[in-house]
Short mmCIF file of C-alpha atoms in Angstrom, two decimals:
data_model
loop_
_atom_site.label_atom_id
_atom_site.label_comp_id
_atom_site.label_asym_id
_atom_site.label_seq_id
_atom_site.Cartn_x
_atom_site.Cartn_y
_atom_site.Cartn_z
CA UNK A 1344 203.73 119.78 96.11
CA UNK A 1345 201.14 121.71 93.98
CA UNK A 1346 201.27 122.82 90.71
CA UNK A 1347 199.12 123.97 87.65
CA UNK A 1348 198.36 121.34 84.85
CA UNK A 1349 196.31 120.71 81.48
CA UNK A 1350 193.77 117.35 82.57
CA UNK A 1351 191.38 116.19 80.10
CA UNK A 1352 188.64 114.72 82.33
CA UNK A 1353 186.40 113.13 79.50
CA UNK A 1354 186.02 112.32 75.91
CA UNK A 1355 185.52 115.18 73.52
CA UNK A 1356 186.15 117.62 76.40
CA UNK A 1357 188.00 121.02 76.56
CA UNK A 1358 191.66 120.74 78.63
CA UNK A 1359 191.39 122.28 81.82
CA UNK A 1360 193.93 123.98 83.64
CA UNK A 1361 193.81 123.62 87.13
CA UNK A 1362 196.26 123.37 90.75
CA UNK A 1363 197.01 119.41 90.93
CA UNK A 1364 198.70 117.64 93.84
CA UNK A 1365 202.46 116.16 92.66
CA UNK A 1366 203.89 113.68 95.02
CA UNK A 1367 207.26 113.36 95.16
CA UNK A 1368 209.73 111.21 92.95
CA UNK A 1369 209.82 107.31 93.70
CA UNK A 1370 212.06 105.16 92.85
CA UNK A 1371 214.12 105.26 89.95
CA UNK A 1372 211.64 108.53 89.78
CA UNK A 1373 212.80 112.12 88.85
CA UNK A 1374 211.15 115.39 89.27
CA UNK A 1375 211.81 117.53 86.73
CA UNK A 1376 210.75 121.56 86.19
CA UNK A 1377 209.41 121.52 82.73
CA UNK A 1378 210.85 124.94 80.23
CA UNK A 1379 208.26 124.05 77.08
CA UNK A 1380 205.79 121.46 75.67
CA UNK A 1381 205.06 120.71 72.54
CA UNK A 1382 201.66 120.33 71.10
CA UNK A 1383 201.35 117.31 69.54
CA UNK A 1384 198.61 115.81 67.68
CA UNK A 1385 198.65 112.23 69.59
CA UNK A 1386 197.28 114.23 72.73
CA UNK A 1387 194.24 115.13 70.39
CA UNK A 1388 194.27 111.48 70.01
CA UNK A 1389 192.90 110.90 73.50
CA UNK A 1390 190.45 113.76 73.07
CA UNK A 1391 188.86 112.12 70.10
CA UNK A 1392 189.84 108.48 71.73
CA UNK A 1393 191.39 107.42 68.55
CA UNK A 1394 194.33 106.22 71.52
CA UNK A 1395 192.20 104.78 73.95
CA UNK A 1396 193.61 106.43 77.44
CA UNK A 1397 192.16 105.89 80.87
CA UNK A 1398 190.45 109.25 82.46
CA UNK A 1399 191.41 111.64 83.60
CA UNK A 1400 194.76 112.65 82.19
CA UNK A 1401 197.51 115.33 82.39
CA UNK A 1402 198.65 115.57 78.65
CA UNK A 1403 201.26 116.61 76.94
CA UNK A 1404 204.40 114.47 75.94
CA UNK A 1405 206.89 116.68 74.13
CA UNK A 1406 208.90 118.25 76.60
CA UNK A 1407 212.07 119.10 77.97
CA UNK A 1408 212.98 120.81 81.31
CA UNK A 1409 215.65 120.75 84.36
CA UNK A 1410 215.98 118.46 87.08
CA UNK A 1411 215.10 119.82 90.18
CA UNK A 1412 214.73 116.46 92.22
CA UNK A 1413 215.71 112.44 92.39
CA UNK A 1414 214.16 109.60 94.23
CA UNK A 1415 216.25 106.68 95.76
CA UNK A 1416 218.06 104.58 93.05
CA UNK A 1417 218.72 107.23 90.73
CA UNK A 1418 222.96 107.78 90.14
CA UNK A 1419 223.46 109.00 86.93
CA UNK A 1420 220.69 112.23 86.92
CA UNK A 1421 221.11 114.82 89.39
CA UNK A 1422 219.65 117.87 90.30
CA UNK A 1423 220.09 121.34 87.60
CA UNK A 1424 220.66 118.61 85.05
CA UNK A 1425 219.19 119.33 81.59
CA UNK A 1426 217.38 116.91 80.03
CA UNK A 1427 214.56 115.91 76.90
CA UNK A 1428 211.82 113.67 78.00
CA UNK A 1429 211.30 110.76 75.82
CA UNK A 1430 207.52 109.39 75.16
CA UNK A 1431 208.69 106.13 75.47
CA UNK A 1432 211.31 105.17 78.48
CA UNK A 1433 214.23 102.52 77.43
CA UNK A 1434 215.74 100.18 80.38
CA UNK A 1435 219.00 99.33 78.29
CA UNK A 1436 218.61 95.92 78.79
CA UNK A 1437 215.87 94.20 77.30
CA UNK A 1438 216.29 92.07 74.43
CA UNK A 1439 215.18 94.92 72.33
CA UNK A 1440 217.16 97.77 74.26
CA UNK A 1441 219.81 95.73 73.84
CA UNK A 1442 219.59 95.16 70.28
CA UNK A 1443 219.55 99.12 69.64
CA UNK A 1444 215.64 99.39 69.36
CA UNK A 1445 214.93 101.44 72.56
CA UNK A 1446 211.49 102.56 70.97
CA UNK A 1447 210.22 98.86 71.56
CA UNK A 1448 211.61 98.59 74.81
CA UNK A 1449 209.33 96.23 77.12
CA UNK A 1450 209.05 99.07 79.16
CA UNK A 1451 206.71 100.57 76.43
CA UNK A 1452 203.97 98.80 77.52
CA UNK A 1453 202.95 100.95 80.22
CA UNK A 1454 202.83 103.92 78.59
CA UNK A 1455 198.79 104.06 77.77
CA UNK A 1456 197.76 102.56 80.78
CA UNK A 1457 197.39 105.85 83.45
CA UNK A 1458 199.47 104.90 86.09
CA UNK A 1459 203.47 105.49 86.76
CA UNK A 1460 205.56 101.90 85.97
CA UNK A 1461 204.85 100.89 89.26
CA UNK A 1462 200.83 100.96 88.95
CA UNK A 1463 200.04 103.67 91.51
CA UNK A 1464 200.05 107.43 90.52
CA UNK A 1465 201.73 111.22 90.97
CA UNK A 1466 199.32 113.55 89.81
CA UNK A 1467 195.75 113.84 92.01
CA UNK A 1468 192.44 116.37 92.08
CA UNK A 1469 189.09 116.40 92.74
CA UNK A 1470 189.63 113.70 95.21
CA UNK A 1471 190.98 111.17 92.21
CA UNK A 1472 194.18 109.82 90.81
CA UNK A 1473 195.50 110.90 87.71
CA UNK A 1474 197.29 109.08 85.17
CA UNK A 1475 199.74 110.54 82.88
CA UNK A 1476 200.22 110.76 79.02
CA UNK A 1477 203.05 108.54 78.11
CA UNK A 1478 204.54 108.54 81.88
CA UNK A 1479 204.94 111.74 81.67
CA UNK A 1480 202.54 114.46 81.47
CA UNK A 1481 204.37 117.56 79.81
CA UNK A 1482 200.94 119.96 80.14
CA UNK A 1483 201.89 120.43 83.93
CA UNK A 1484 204.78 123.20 85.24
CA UNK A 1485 206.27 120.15 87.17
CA UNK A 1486 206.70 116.48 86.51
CA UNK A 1487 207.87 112.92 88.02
CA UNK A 1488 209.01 110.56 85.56
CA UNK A 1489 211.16 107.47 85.56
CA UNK A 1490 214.67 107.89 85.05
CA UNK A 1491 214.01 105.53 81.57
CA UNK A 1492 211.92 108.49 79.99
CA UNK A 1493 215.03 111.21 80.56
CA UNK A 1494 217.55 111.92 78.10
CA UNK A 1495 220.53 114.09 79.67
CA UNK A 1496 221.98 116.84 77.48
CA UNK A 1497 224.44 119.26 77.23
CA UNK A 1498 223.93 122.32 79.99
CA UNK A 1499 222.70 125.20 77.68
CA UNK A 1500 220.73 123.24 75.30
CA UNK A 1501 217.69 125.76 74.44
CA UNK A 1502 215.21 123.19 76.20
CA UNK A 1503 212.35 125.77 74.33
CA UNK A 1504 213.90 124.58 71.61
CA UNK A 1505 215.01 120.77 71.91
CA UNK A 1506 211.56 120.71 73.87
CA UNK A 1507 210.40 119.42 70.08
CA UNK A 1508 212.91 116.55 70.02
CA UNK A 1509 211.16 114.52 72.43
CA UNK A 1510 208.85 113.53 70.31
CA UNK A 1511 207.84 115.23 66.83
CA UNK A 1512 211.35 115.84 65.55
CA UNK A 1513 212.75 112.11 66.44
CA UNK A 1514 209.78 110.80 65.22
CA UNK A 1515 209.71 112.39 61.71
CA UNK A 1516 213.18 112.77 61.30
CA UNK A 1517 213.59 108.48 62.13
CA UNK A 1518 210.65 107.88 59.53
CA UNK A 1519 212.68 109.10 56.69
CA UNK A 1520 216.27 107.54 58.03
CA UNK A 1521 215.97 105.05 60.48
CA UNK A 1522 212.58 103.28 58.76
CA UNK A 1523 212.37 104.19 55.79
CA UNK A 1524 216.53 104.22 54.83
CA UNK A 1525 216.34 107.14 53.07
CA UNK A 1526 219.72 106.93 50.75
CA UNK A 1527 221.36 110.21 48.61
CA UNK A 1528 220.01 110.56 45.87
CA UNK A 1529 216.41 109.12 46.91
CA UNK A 1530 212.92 110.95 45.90
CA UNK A 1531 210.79 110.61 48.75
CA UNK A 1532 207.00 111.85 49.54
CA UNK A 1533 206.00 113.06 52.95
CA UNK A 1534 201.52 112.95 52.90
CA UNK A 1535 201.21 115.66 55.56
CA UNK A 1536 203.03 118.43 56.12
CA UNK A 1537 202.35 119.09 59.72
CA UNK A 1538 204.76 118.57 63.25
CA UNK A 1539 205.39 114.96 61.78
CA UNK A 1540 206.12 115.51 58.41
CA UNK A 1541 208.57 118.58 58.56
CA UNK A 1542 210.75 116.51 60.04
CA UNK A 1543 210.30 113.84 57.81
CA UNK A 1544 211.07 115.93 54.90
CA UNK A 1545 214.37 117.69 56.62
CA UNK A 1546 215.04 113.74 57.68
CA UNK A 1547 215.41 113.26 54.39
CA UNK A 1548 217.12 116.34 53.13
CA UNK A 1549 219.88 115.76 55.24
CA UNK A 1550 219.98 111.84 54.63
CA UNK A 1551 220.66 113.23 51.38
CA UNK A 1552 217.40 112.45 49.53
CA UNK A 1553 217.69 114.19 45.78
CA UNK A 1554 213.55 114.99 44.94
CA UNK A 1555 211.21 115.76 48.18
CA UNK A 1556 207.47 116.29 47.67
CA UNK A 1557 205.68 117.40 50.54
CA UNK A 1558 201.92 116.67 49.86
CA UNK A 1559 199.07 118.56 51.93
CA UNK A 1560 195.93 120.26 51.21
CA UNK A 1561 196.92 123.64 53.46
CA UNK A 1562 198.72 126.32 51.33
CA UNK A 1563 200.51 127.58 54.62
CA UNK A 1564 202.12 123.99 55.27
CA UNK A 1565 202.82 123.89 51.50
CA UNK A 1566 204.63 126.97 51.63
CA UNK A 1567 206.85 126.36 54.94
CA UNK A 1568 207.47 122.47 53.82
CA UNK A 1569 210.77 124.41 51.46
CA UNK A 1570 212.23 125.63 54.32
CA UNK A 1571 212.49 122.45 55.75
CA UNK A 1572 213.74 120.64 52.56
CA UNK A 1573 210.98 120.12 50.11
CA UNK A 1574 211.77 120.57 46.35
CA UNK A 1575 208.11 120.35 45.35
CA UNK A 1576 204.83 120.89 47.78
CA UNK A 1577 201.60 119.41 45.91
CA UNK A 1578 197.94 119.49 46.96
CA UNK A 1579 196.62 116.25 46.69
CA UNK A 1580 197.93 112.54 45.95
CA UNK A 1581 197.31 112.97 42.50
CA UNK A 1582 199.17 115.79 42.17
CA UNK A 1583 201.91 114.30 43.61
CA UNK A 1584 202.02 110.78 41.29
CA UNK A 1585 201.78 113.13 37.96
CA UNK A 1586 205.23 114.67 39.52
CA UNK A 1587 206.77 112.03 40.70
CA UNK A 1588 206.37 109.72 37.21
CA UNK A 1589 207.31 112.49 35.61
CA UNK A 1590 210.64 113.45 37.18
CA UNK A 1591 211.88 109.87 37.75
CA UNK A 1592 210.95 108.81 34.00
CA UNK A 1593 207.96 106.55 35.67
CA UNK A 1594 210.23 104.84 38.22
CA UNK A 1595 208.21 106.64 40.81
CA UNK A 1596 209.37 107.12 44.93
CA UNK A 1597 211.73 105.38 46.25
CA UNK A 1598 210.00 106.10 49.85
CA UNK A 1599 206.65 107.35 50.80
CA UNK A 1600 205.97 108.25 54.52
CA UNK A 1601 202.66 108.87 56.03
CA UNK A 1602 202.39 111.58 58.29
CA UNK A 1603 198.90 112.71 58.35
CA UNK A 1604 196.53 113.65 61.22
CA UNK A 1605 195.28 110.20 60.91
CA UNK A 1606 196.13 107.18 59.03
CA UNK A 1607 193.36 106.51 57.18
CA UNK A 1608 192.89 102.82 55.58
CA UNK A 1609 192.40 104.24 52.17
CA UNK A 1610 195.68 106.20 52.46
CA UNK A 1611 197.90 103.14 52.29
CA UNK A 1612 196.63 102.30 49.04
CA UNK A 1613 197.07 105.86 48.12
CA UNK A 1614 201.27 105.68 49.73
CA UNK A 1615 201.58 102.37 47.37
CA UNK A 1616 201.13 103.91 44.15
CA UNK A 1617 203.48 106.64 44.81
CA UNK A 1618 206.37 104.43 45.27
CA UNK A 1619 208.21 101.93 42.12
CA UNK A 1620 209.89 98.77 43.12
CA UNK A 1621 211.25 97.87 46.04
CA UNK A 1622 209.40 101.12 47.76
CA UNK A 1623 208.96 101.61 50.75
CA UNK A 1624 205.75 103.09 52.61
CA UNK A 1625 206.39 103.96 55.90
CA UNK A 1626 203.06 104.49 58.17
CA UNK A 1627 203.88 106.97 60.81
CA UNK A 1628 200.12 108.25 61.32
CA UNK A 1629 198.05 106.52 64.24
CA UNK A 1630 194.96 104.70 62.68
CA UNK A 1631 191.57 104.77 64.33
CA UNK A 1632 191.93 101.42 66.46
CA UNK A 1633 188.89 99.86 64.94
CA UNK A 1634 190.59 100.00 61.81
CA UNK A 1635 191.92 96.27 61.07
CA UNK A 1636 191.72 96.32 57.23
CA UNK A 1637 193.91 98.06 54.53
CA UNK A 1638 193.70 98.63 50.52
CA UNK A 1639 196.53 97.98 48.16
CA UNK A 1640 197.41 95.80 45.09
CA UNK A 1641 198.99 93.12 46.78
CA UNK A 1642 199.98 91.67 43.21
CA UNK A 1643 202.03 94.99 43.28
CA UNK A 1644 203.24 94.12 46.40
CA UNK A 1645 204.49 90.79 45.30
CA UNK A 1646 205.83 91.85 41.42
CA UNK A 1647 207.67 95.29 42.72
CA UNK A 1648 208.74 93.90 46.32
CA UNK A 1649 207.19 96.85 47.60
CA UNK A 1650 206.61 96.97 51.25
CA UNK A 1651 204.75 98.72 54.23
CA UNK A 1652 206.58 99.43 57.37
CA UNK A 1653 205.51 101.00 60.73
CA UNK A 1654 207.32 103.41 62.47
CA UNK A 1655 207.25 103.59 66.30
CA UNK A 1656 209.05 106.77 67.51
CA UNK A 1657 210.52 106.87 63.93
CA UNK A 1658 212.61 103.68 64.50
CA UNK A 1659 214.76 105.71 67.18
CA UNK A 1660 216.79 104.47 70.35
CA UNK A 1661 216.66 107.95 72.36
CA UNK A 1662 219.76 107.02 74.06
CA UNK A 1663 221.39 107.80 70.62
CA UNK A 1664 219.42 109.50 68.54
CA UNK A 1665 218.39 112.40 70.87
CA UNK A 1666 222.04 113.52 71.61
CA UNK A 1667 222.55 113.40 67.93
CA UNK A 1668 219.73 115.37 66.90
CA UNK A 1669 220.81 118.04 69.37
CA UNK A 1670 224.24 118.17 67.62
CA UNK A 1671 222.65 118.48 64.03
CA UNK A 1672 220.80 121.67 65.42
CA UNK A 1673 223.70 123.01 67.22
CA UNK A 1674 225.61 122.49 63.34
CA UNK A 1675 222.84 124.21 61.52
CA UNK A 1676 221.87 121.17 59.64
CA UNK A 1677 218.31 120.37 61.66
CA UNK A 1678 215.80 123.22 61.84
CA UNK A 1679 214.16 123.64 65.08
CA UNK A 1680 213.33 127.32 65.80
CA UNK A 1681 211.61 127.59 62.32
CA UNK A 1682 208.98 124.46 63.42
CA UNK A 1683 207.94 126.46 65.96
CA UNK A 1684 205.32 128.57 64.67
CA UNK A 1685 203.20 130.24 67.84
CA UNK A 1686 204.22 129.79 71.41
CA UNK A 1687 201.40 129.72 74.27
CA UNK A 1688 200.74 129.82 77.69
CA UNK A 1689 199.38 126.95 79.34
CA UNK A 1690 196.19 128.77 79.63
CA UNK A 1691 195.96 129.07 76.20
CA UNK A 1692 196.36 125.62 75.27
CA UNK A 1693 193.06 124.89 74.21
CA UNK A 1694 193.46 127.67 71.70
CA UNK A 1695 197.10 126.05 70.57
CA UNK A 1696 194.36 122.97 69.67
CA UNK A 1697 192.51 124.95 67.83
CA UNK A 1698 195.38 126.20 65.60
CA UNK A 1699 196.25 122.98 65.05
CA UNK A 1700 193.10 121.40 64.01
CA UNK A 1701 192.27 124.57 61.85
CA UNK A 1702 196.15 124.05 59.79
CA UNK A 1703 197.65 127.22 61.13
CA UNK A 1704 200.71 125.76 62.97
CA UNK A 1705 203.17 123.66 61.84
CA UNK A 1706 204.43 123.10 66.04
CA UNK A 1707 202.64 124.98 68.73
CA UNK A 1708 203.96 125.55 71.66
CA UNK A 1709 203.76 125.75 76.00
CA UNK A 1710 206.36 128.08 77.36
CA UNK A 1711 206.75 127.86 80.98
#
């Protein structure tokens, strides 16, 4: 089948929108009719190359949709099911599936490489294969993924709206509760404000967290970060450690999470003076991958038992966490409409980029 699609054909380059060729599902393959993308900064990440993706690519994956196909093997999906797609697909029975860490599923390991599980490819044009963002590929009107990137939900989910939950919202909200154990009573610090760190801060509202500072340099994020559950927005780092000492009588953060554009080297050193002892700094940023050194007291480190922990997919298992997330939005208590700050067409995604880079969103988004 044909349909239209976001491909970044080189470094550095502009998406373009064009018709692509879509064979049908494979095994354990679904087809699925995508309602909304989000646009999320790790598909800037293979603009830039800071995730170093084979070329060309469909982007995009943040989405949710309907199925509207199933290849052989596939039982418990069927067709005008609704469903979230999940960056990174979980067998259920690895050792680490099976251990309740879907997000390091062996299956994982396929996910930058281009190619569908299998090693050949859906998408095709210009007379060459295609590979797709995370197996999936959420900047096209129509996908085929494998039945271990799916989540099924409830029918009349707003998919525009749980589109966000495959990746941004799981991801921030599981930095704050699932890696960095936010507790009641907590005062966490979220560096960046953006798609990431929203949900990072209302993570950690509802885990129950008693000071949130939101830290980022753009007054618009500042200002939406209370809406989400921030009880302070600050500028800078600085900013941020003057507040904190002061309103925990120099006890400082019990977590800091990282959720900038980029994690930058310098900013774990920055992450470990916010927190007191036995803090925890959570890096949920994507480093450049040259980067292979980081700053830090590590006398600090060994007197306050402080420690650094990365967060894949925000220490999630989909499986779990997706349904759940669903139900805290359908009970009021996890803001999704509000993250959503201008929708787009898929023609206009280039622009959505551009909002992005320049601060103005917190979430853009691709309507279908």
């Amino acid at each position: 089948m044909k349909t239209r699609a976001a491909v970044l054909w080189g470094l550095g380059q502009k998406w373009e929108v064009e018709e692509v060729e879509l064979d049908p599902p494979g095994a354990d393959e679904v087809l699925v009719q995508l309602t909304a993308s989000g646009l999320c900064h790790s598909d800037e990440h293979l603009v830039t190359g800071d995730l170093p993706f084979p070329l060309p690519v469909v982007g995009g994956h943040e989405g949710a949709g309907t199925v509207v196909g199933v290849g052989p093997g596939v039982e418990d999906i069927a067709e005008g099911d609704s469903v979230i797609l999940t960056f990174l697909p979980a067998c259920g029975h690895c050792s680490y599936c099976a251990r309740g860490m879907g997000n390091l599923c062996d299956m994982g390991a396929a996910i930058m490489m281009g190619p569908q599980i299998d090693g050949t490819y859906r998408f095709h044009a210009r007379g060459e294969d295609i590979g797709q963002m995370c197996l999936l590929g959420t900047f096209s009107e129509y996908t085929v993924v494998p039945k271990a990137s799916l989540v099924k939900v409830d029918s009349g989910t707003p998919l525009d709206k749980a589109a966000l939950i495959g990746c941004g919202v799981t991801t921030g909200y599981g930095s704050a509760v699932r890696t960095g154990e936010v507790a009641a009573g907590d005062t966490v610090v979220v560096i960046g404000a953006g798609g990431i760190g929203m949900n990072a801060i209302q993570g950690s509202r509802i885990a129950g967290a008693l000071n949130i500072v939101a830290v980022d340099p753009v007054d618009f994020k500042r200002e939406e970060a209370g809406l989400f559950g921030a009880t302070h927005a600050v500028a800078s780092v600085a900013e941020a450690w003057e507040l904190v000492s002061d309103m925990t009588r120099g006890r400082l953060a019990d977590v800091c999470i990282l959720t900038t554009g980029v994690a930058e080297s310098s900013y774990v050193a920055e992450a470990l003076s916010l927190v007191g002892k036995r803090g925890r700094v959570v890096v949920t940023a994507i480093g450049h991958p040259e980067d292979t050194s980081m700053s830090g007291s590590l006398l600090e480190m060994t007197l306050y038992e402080k420690q650094i922990r990365g967060s894949l997919y925000g220490s999630s298992n989909a499986a779990h966490d997706i349904p759940r997330l669903v139900e805290l939005y359908n009970a009021g208590q996890l803001k999704l409409d509000q993250l959503i700050t201008r929708e787009y067409s898929l023609d206009q995604i280039n622009e959505g980029y551009d909002d992005m880079r320049s601060g103005r969103n917190i979430r853009g988004l691709i309507r279908y």
